[in-house]
Every structure is written in structure tokens, then in C-alpha cells.
XYZ file of N, CA and C in Angstrom:
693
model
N 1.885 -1.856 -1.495
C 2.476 -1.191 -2.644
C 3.992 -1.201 -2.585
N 4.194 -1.605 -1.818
C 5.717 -1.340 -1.453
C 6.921 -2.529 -2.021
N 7.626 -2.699 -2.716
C 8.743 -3.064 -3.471
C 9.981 -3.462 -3.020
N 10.061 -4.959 -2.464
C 11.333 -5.176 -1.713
C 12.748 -4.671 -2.738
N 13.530 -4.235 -2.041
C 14.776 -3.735 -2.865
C 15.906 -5.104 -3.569
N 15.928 -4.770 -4.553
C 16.698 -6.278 -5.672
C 17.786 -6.295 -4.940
N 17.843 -7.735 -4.684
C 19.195 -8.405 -4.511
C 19.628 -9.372 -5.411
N 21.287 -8.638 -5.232
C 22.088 -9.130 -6.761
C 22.329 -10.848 -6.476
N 22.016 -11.445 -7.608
C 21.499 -12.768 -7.509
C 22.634 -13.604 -7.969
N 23.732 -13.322 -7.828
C 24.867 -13.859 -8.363
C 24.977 -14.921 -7.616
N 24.563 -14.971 -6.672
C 25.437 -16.867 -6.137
C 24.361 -17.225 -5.918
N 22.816 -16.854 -6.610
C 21.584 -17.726 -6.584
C 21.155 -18.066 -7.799
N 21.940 -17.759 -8.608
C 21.441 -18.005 -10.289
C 21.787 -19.504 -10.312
N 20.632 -20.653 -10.737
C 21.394 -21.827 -10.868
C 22.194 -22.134 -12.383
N 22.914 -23.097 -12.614
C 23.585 -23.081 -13.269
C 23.106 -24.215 -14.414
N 22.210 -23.602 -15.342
C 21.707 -24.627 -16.483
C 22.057 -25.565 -16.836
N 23.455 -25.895 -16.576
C 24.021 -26.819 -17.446
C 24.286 -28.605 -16.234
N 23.757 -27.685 -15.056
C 24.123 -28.699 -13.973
C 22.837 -29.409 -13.864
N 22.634 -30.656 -12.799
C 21.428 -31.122 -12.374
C 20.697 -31.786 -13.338
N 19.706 -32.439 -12.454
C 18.997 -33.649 -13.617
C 18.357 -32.714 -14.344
N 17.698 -31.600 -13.957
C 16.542 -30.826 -14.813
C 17.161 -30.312 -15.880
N 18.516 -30.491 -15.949
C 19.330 -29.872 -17.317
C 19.156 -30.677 -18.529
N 19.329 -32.108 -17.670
C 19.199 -33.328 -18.840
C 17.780 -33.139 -19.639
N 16.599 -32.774 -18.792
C 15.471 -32.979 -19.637
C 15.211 -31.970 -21.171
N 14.489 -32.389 -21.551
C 14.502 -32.007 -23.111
C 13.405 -31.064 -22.843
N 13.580 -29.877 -23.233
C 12.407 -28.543 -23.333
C 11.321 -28.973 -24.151
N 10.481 -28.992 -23.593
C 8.669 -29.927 -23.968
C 8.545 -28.891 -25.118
N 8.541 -27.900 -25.084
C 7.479 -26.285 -25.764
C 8.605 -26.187 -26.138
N 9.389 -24.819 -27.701
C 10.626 -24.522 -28.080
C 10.178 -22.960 -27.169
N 11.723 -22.270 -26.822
C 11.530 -21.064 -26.115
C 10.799 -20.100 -27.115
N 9.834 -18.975 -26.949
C 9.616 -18.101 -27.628
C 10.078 -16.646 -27.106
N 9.799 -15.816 -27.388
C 10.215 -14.676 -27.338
C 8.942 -13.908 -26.474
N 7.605 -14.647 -26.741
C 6.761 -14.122 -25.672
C 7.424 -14.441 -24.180
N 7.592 -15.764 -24.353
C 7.602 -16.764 -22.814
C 8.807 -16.036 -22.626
N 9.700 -15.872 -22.819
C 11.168 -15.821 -22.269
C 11.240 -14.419 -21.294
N 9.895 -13.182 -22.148
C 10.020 -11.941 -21.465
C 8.661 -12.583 -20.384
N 7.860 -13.357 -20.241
C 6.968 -13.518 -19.761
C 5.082 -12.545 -19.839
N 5.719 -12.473 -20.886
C 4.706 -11.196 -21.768
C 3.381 -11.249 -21.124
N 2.709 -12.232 -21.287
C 1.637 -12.178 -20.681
C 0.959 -11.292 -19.188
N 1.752 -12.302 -18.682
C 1.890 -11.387 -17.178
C 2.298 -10.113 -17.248
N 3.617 -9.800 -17.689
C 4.276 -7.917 -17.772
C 3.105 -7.110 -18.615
N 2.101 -7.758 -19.117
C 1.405 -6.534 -20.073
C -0.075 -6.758 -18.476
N -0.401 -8.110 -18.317
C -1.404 -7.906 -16.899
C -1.023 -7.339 -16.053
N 0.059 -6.660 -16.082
C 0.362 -5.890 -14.929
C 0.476 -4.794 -14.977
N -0.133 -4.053 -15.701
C -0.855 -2.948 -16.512
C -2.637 -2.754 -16.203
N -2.737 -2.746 -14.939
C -4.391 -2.537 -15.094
C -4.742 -1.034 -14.502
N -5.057 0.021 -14.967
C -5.719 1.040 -14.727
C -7.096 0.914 -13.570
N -7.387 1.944 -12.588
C -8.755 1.304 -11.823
C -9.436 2.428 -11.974
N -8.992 3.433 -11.945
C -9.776 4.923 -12.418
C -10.549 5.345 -13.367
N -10.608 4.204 -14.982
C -11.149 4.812 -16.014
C -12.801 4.853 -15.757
N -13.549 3.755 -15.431
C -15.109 4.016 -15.235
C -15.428 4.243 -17.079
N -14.736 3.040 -17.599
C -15.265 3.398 -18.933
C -14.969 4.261 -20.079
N -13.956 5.399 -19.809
C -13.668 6.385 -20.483
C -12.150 5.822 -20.859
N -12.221 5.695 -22.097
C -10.983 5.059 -23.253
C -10.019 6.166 -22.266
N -10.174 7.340 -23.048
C -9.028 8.114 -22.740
C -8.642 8.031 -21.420
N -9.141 8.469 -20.482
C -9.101 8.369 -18.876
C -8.057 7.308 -18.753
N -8.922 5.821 -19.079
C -7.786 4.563 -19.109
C -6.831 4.672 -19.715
N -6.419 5.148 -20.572
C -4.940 5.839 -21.642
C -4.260 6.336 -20.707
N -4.692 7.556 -20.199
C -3.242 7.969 -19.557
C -3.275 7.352 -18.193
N -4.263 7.142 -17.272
C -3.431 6.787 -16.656
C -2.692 5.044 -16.728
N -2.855 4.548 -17.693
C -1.623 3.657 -17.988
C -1.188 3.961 -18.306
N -0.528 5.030 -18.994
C 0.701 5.197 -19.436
C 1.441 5.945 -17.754
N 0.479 6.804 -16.877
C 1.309 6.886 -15.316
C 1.639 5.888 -15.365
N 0.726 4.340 -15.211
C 1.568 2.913 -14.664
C 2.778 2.513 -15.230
N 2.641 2.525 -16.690
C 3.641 1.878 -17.407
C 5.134 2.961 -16.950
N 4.972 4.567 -17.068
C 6.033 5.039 -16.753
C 6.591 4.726 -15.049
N 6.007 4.276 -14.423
C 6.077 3.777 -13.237
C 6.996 3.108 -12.761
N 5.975 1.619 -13.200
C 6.350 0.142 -13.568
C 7.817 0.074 -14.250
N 8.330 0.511 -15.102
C 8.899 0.689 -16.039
C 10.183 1.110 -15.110
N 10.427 2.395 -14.125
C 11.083 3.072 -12.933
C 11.435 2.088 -12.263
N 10.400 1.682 -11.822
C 10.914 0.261 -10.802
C 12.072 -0.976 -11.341
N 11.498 -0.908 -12.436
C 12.743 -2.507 -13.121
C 14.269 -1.546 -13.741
N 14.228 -0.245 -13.941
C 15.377 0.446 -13.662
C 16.220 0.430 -12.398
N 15.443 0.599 -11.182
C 15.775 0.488 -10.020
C 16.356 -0.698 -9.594
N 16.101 -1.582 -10.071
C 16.330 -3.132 -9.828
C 17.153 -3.475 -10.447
N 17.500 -3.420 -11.699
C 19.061 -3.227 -12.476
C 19.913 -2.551 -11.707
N 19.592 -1.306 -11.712
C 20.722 -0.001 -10.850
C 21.483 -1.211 -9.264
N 20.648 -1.420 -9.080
C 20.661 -2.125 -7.344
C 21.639 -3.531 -7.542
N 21.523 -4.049 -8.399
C 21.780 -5.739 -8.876
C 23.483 -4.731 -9.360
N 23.506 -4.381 -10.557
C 24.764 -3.940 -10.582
C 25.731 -3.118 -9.697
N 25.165 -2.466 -8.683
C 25.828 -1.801 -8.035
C 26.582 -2.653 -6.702
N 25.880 -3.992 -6.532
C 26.345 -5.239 -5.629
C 26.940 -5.786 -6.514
N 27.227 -5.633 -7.793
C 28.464 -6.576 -8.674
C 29.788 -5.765 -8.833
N 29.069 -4.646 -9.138
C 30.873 -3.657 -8.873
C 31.414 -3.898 -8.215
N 30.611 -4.302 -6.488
C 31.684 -3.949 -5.583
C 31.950 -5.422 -5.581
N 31.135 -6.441 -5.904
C 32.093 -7.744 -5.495
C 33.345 -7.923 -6.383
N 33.240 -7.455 -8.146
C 34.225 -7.115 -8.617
C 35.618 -6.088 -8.226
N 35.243 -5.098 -7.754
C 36.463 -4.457 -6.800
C 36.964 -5.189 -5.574
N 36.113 -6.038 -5.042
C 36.775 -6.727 -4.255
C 37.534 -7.323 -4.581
N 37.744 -7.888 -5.462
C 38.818 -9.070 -6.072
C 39.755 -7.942 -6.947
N 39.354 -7.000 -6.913
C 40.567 -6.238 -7.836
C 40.394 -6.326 -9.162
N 39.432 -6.845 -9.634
C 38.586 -7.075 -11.263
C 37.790 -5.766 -11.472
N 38.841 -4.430 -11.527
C 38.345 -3.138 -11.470
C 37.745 -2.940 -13.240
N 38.409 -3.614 -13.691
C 37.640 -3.450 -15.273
C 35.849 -3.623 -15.502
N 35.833 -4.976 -14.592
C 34.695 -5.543 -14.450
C 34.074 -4.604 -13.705
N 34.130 -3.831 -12.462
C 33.715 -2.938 -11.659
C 33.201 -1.768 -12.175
N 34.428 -1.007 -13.099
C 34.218 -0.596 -13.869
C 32.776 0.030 -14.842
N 32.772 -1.923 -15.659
C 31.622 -1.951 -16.844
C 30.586 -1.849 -15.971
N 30.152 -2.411 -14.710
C 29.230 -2.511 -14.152
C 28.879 -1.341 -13.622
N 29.378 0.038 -12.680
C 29.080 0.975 -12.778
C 28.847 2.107 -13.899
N 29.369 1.112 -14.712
C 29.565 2.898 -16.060
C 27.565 2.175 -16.755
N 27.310 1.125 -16.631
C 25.900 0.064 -16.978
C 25.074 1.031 -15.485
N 25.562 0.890 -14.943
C 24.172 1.795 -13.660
C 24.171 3.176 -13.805
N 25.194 3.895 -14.337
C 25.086 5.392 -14.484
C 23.985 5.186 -16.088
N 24.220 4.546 -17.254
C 23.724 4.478 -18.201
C 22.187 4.562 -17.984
N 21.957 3.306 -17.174
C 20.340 2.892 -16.659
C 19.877 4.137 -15.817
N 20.381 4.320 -15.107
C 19.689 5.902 -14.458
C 19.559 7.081 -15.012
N 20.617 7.026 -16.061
C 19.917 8.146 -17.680
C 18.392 7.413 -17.995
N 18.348 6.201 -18.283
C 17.125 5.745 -18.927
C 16.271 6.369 -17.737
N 16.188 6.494 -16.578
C 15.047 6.074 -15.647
C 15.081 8.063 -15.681
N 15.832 9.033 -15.717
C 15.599 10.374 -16.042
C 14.686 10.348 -17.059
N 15.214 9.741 -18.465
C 13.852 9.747 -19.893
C 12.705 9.073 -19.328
N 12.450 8.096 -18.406
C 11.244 7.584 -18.125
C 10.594 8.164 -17.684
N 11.181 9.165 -16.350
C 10.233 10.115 -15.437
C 9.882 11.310 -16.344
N 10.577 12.032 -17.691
C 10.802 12.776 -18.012
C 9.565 12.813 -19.055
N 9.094 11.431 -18.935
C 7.789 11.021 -20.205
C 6.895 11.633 -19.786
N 6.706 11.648 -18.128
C 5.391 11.982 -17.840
C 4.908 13.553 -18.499
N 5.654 14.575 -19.068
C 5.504 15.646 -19.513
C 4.474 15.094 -20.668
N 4.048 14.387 -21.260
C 3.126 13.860 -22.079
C 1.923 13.692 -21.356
N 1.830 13.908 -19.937
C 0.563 13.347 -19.560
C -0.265 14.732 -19.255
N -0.922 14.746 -19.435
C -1.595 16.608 -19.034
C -1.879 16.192 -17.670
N -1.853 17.831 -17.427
C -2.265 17.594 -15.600
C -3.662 17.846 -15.224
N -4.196 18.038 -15.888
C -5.716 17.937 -15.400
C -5.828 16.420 -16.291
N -5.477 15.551 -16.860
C -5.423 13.992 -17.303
C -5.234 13.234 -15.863
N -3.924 13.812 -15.117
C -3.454 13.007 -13.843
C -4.164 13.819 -12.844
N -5.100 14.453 -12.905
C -5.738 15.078 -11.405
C -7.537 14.331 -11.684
N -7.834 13.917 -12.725
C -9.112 13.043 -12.738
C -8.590 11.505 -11.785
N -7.075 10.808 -11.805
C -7.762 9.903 -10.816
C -6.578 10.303 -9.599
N -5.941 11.382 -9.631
C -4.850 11.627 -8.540
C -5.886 11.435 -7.034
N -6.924 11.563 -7.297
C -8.038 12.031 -5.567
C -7.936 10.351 -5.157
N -7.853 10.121 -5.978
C -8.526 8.113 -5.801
C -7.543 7.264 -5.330
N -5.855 7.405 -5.717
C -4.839 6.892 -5.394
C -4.883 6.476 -3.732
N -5.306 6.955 -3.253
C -5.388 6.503 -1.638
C -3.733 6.605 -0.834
N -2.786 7.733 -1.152
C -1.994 7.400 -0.436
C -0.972 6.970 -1.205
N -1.066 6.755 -2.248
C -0.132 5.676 -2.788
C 1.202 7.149 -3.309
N 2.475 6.538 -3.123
C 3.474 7.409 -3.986
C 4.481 6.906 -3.901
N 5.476 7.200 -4.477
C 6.389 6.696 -4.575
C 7.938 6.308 -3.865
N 7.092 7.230 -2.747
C 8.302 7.114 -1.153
C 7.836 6.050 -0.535
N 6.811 4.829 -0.770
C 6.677 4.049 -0.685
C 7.568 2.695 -0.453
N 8.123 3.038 -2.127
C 8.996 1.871 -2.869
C 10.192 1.839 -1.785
N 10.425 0.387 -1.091
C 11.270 0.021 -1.118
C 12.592 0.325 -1.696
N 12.633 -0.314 -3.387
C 13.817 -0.253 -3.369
C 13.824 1.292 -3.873
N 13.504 2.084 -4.266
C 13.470 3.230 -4.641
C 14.336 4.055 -3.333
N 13.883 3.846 -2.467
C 14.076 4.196 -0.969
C 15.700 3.970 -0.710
N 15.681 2.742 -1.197
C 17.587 2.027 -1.061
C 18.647 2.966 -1.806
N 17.792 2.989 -3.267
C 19.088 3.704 -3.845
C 19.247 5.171 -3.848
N 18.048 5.805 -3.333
C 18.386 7.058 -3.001
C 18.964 7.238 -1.789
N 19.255 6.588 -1.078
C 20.221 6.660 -0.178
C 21.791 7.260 -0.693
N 21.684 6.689 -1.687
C 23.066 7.652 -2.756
C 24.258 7.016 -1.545
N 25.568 7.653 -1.292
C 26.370 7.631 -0.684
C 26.065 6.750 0.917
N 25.453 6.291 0.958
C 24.711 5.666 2.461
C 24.579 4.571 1.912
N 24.272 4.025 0.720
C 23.950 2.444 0.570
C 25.046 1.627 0.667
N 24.980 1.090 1.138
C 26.167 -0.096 1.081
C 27.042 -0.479 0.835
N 26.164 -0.838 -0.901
C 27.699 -1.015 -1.828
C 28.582 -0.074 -2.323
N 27.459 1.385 -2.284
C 28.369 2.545 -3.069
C 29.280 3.011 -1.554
N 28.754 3.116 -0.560
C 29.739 3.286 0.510
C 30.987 2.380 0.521
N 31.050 1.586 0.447
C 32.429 0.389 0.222
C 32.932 0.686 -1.210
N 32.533 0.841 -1.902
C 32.809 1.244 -3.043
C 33.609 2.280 -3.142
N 33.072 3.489 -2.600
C 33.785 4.702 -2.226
C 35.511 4.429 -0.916
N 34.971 3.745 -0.505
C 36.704 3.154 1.033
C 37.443 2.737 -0.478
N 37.114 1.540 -0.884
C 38.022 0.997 -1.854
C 38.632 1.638 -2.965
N 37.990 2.709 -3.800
C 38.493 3.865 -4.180
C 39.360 4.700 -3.520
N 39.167 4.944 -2.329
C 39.956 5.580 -1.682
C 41.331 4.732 -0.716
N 41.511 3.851 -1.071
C 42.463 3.125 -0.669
C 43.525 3.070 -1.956
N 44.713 3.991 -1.644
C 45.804 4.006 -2.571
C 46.811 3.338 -1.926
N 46.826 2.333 -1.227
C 48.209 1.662 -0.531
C 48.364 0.612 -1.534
N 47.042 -0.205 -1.758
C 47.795 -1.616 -2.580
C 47.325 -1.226 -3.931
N 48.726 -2.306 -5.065
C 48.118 -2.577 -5.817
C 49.734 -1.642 -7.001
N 49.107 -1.969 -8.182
C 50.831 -1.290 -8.870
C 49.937 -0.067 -8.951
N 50.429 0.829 -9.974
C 49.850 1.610 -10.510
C 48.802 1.653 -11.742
N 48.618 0.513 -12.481
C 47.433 0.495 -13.343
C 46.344 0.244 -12.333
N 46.350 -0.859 -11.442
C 45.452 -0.555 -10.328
C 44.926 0.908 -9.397
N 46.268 1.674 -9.217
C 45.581 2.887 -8.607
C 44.476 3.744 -10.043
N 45.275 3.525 -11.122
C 44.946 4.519 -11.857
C 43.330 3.384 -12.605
N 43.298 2.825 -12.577
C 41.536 2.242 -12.410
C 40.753 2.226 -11.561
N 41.796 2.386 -9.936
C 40.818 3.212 -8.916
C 40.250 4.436 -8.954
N 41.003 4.900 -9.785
C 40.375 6.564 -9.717
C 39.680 6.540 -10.989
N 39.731 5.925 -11.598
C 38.291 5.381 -12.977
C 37.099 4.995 -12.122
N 37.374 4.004 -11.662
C 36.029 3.834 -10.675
C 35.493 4.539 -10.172
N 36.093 6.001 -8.957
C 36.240 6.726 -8.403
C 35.164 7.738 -9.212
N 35.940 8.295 -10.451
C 35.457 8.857 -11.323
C 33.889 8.325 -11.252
N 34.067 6.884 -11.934
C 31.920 6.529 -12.240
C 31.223 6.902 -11.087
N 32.176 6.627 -9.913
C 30.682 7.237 -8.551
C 30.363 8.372 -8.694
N 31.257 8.919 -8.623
C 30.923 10.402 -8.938
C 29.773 11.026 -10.088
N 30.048 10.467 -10.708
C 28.609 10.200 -12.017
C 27.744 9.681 -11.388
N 28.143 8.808 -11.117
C 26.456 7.869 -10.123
C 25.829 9.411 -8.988
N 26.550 9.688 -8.166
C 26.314 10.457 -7.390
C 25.508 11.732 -8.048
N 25.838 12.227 -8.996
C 25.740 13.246 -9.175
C 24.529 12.828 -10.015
N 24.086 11.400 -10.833
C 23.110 11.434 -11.043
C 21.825 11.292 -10.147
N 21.990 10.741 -9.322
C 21.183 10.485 -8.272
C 20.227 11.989 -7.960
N 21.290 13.005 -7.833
C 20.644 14.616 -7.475
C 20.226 14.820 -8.731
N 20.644 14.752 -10.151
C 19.949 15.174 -10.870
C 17.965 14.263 -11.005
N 18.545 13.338 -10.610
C 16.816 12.819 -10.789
C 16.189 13.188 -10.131
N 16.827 13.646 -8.384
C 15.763 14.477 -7.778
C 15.334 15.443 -8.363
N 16.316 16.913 -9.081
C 16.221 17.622 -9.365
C 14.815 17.316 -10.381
N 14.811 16.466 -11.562
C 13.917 16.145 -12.377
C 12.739 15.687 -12.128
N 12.664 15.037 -10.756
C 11.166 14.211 -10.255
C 10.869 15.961 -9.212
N 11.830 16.625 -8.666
C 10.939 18.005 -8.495
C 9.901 18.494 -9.314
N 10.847 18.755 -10.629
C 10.204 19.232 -11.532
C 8.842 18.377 -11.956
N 8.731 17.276 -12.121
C 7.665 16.947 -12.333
C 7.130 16.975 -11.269
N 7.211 16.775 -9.666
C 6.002 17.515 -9.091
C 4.955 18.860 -8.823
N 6.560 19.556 -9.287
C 5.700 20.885 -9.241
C 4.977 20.913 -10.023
N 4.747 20.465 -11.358
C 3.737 20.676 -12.743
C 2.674 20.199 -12.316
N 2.473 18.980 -11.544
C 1.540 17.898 -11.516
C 0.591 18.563 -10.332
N 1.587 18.627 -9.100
C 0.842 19.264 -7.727
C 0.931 20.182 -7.235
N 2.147 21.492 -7.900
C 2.366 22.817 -7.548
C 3.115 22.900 -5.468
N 1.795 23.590 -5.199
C 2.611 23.586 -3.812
C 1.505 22.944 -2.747
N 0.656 21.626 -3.510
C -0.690 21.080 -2.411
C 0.494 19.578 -2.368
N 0.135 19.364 -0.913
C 0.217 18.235 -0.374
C 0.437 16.605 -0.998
N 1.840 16.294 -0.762
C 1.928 15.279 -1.765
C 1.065 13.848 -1.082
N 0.699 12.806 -2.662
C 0.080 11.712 -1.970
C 0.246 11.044 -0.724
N 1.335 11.045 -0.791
C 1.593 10.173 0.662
C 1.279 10.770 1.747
N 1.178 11.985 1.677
C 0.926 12.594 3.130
C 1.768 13.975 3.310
N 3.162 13.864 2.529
C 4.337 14.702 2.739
C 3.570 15.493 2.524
N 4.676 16.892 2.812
C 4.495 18.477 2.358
C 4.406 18.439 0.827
N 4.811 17.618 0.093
C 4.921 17.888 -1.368
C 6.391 18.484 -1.763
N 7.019 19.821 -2.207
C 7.453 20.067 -2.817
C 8.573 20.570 -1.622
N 8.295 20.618 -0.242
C 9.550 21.317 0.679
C 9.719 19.859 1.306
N 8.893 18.886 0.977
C 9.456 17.247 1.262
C 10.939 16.988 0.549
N 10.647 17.070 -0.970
C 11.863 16.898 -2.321
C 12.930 17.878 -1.643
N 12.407 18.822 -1.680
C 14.155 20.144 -1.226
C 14.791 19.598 -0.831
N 14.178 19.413 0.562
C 14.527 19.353 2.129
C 15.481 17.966 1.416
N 15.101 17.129 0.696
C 15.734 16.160 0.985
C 17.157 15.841 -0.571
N 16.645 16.518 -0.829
C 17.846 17.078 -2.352
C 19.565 16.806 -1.967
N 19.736 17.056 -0.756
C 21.496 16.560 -0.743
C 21.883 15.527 -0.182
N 20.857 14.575 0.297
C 20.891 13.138 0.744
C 21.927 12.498 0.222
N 21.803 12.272 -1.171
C 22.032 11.598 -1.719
C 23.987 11.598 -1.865
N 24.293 12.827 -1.930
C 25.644 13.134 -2.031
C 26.693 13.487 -0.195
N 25.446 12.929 0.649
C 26.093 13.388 2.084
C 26.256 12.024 3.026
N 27.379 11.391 2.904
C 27.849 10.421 3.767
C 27.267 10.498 5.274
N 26.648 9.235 5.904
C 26.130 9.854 6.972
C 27.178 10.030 8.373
């Protein structure tokens, strides 16, 4: 179940316009199915809990889809947050910039995503919660990466380079502390989603034992200032 964490693909993207395979002529014209790969993204939607019952299968795809859905947030968040900083590296703080103020945006979306599940009733998610086997979401890989908050990587370098006022004129300092500024948003969103995926555990599981094994709800506390505490 577990979700290797996205790596930003910038010096693996090939370049269309190069190589013999550029020359060849597209057999099929692109569609709008193929391009999202539709087929597959909707098969990857299979419910195992229903046993026949429409509704049963309803919600819990819509758990998957709000899920599923979390994860390719996560994977944006992760991909841009390795472009900021290669952009601050070069001092292309504008670019750094768009790219963090684009990951604070996407982690609003992924708050409304988790925030859907309030649509799902909880005796809806406790018909196949027994069956999950373990499965949750401290699982995920990359989920795992970016709550690291202040500990990951790029936002740690991110944060030195912000804090480096020696070089540079002054429109440079004063777009460092723009940057500066978006972590701080980033950061502070990071705790608010805990704050929000609390809340949806308590509705869902109160104070019993979360899937994975954790305590459940003194698991989330306990771990609530991670995200904003340099290690």
C-alpha cells in the first residue's frame, strides 16, 4: 500500500522536440481521454467491501476517490517544492516564489479533499472499516515525506536560503523574505491539515484504536508540532 514519495522530474522529462521518436507522425490524434489516461485513473477505483450492495459500493468509493485524489495532491506539493528550491538556487526567486505560493494553493485543495469525507456517514465507513486489514494512511510514503514539514529537504534549504541576507542587492533580500513569507504559509498549513485530518478522525473512530495499529487520536496530538519543529 505504500506510495514512493514524487520526485521532481525536471532533468528527466524528455524533450519532445528532440530524437528520432519526435520525427514520427502520431498514428491515433491525441484525445482528451488518452492524454489524462482515463481508463486506467477511473480502474483505479475498485471498492472490495460492497458484497453487492450499490450503496455500500458508493461510499466507500467515494473513501477511495477522496484518498486517491490526496495522494496526487501530495505528489504535486513534493514535485514543486524541489523546483522552488532549485529556482532559489539560481536566485530565480520569482520563479521560487510561483512555485511555493502553487504548493500552499494545492494543500488548500488537499484540506477540501479530506474535508469531503464529512459526506460520508460513519456508520457508512464502519460497515467496511473492520475489513481494511491495517491499511491507513501513515502508510504512504510520500505522505510521510511531506509531513515532515520543516525536516524535508527542500523546505529545510529553503528555509538557510531565506535566511541568508549577505548576498544579493536589495530586491533580492526583499524577495527573500517573500519566499520566507510562503514557508511560513506552507508551514502553517501543514498543522492546519493535521488539525483537520484530527478532526476527521475523531468523527470516524472517536477514541478506538487507529487502523494501523496506532493509539488513534493521542497518535495525531502527540505528533501535531512535527511539522513546524526543525530537528
Amino acid at each position: 500500500m505504500d506510495t514512493a514519495p514524487a520526485a521532481c522530474p525536471a532533468g528527466e522529462v524528455p524533450d519532445q522536440a528532440d530524437g528520432p521518436e519526435a520525427e514520427k507522425p502520431r498514428t491515433t490524434r491525441l484525445s482528451y481521454a488518452n492524454y489524462l489516461h482515463l481508463d486506467q485513473l477511473l480502474d483505479a477505483v475498485q471498492p472490495l467491501f460492497a458484497n453487492g450492495d450499490r450503496a455500500a459500493w458508493s461510499d466507500e468509493r467515494y473513501f477511495l476517490i477522496v484518498h486517491q485524489t490526496s495522494e496526487l495532491w501530495v505528489s504535486q506539493i513534493l514535485v514543486d517544492l524541489e523546483l522552488a528550491l532549485e529556482s532559489a538556487r539560481l536566485a530565480k526567486f520569482d520563479s521560487a516564489i510561483d512555485r511555493l505560493k502553487r504548493a500552499n494553493a494545492v494543500l488548500e485543495l488537499m484540506l477540501t479533499t479530506e474535508s469531503a469525507l464529512q459526506h460520508l456517514a460513519v456508520d457508512a465507513f464502519q460497515q467496511f472499516r473492520p475489513r481494511l486489514q491495517g491499511v491507513s494512511a501513515a502508510q504512504s510514503a510520500q505522505l510521510e515525506t511531506l509531513l515532515t514539514g520543516v525536516r524535508h529537504a527542500p523546505v529545510a534549504a529553503l528555509r538557510e536560503i531565506v535566511a541568508d541576507r549577505r548576498d544579493g542587492d536589495s530586491n533580492d533580500r526583499r524577495q527573500r523574505l517573500y519566499l520566507g513569507a510562503q514557508l511560513e504559509v506552507f508551514i502553517t498549513g501543514l498543522t492546519r491539515w493535521r488539525l483537520n485530518h484530527l478532526d476527521v478522525v475523531r468523527r470516524f473512530i472517536g477514541d478506538r484504536r487507529g487502523t494501523g495499529g496506532t493509539i488513534g487520536l493521542g497518535f495525531l496530538i502527540d505528533r501535531l508540532s512535527e511539522a513546524s519543529r526543525p530537528s
